[in-house]
Amino acid sequence: LSILIANIIITAAVDTEYCDINTKTCDSGIEINNEKKQIFYYVNPPEGFNLRRDVYMRFAIMLHEAQKQGKDNWELVLPPWHNLFHWKSDRRVPKPWGKFFDINSLKSFAPVVEMHEIFTKTKKKTLELDILYILENYEDAFENGVFEEKWKVIGDCSHSGQFWGYNNVTVKEVLCVKFQGKNSKLWELIALHPQYKKIMFAHGEIPLHDSYGSKTYWDCRKSMKFNKKLVKIAKNYISQHLDCKTKRCETYLSVHWRRQDFARSRGNDVPSISGTAKQICDALKKLPKIKKVFIATDASMSELNKLEKELTDHGYEVHFFLPSASIIDEYGDGGVAIIDQIICSKAAHFIGTHESTFTYRIQEEREILGFDSSTTFNRLCPDTGKCERPSKWTIVN
Ligand code: GFB
């Protein structure tokens, strides 16, 4: 009886077609899953890895909430990692999310699907999207002195270039839209064309979180578990070099030392090399049992060697993760970034870089691990001038 009821329900869901729950196929031969409508998105190219992780959360929460309200015929397509500005080792090769994250865990929170799964499921070599909405900011977010949620279709426009590095993805219609508001407001744009099944948004970073910092936010964040192999590499490193085999370690202090563009253009926020060494030594003086320091950084080797020398001169043991060629080959710069983040997240005490999303993601990981927030929300200060305390975004369980 239950199979019969399921058949009736599925038959109703796809209108005239008869679908069999056992074989998971419909009369047309289409698999039941393929009936789902899909949301695709892309992020402004210069944005880095860790802001993109936040943009994912906004879309995943949008789909999670919709599913809860019975809108369960939609899935979110995970945009392959392609051509990231900061990733020098492998910019040209699009990487699936499974390289970095545990896909089953992502799926436990929201209906997500990898791009390559679409090609495998449909057995097609090309993909045609129904519509691409290119989102744009309003010139003045506070028109008439108030921040209002709104959107306005500007009209047809064009898209040049490939989608996520794939040359077999095309789109039928492109619309430019001014948009200001939360992610859930995108459903209003989607409703403009109820017959469309594949809808894409460019500039996915423009819509805002529906409820930043809420329990749902943290449930989503917790589901972003890393690829198990990356976790294993990080754990082995911690056990071998940092003398710790537990979830939370008492043996080392960690620092996220953001350099590159931060060192060049954010002199008022970040310290010099000597200033960094001094602040790390000052923190360690308050933790007399700790002699080991782990540094995660995008600094050049010569900068890192200078910092290392200053810290070893003060009697501390300095560690940083140097990936093998095979790790770089398999996981690229993104994988190495995650390994650095995992190692930082388990340290007894963490010091991050002001306003770096790389640091924010480590802080969240530490909140999930249950560290006292005083060990987490610490930052490197500039050598001189004001040093605002970092905001504490604590977990909601
Ligand atoms: O993730 P991300 O955008 O954070 O950092 P911010 C950019 C990239 O730099 C990361 C590398 O994806 C990494 O590849 N990186 C930074 C690191 N720190 C480390 C580290 O400690 N270890 C490793 N392995 N890699 C944003 C930029 O950076 O800051 C924007 O993406 C802009 O373009 C903005 O510049 C101001 O938030 O730090």
Coordinates of C-alpha atoms and ligand atoms in Angstrom, one line a residue, residues 46-51 84-87 256-258 261-262 266 296-298 333-334 336-337 340 355-358, ligand 1:
P46 CA 38.2 38.5 -7.3
E47 CA 36.5 37.1 -4.2
G48 CA 38.5 34.5 -2.3
F49 CA 37.9 31.0 -1.0
N50 CA 36.6 31.9 2.4
L51 CA 34.1 34.6 1.3
L84 CA 40.5 31.7 -8.0
F85 CA 42.7 34.8 -8.0
H86 CA 44.9 33.6 -5.0
W87 CA 45.3 30.1 -6.1
H256 CA 46.9 33.1 11.0
W257 CA 49.4 35.6 9.6
R258 CA 47.8 37.1 6.5
D261 CA 47.8 42.2 -0.3
F262 CA 47.1 42.8 3.5
R266 CA 46.5 47.5 5.1
A296 CA 49.5 29.5 8.9
T297 CA 50.3 32.1 6.3
D298 CA 50.4 33.3 2.7
D333 CA 46.1 25.7 -2.8
G334 CA 42.6 25.2 -1.5
V336 CA 46.6 23.4 1.8
A337 CA 44.5 26.3 3.0
D340 CA 46.3 25.2 7.7
E355 CA 39.1 41.3 8.8
S356 CA 40.4 38.3 7.1
T357 CA 37.7 35.8 6.1
F358 CA 40.4 33.1 6.4
Ligands
GFB1 O1 40.4 33.0 1.8 P1 40.8 34.4 1.5 O2 40.0 35.1 0.5 O3 40.7 35.3 2.8 O4 42.3 34.4 1.2 P2 40.9 36.8 3.1 C1 42.8 34.4 0.0 C2 43.6 33.1 -0.2 O5 44.9 33.4 0.3 C3 43.2 31.8 0.4 C4 45.5 32.2 0.7 O6 42.3 31.1 -0.4 C5 44.5 31.1 0.4 O7 44.8 30.5 -0.8 N1 45.9 32.2 2.1 C6 45.6 33.2 3.0 C7 46.5 31.2 2.8 N2 46.1 32.9 4.2 C8 46.6 31.7 4.1 C9 47.2 30.8 5.0 O8 47.4 31.1 6.2 N3 47.6 29.6 4.6 C10 47.4 29.2 3.3 N4 47.7 27.9 2.9 N5 46.8 30.0 2.4 C11 40.4 38.4 1.0 C12 40.7 38.3 -0.5 O9 41.3 37.5 1.7 O10 40.8 39.7 1.5 C13 40.1 39.4 -1.3 O11 40.2 37.1 -1.0 C14 40.5 40.8 -0.7 O12 40.5 39.3 -2.6 C15 40.2 40.8 0.8 O13 41.9 40.9 -0.9 C16 40.6 42.1 1.4 O14 39.7 37.4 3.5 O15 42.1 36.9 4.0

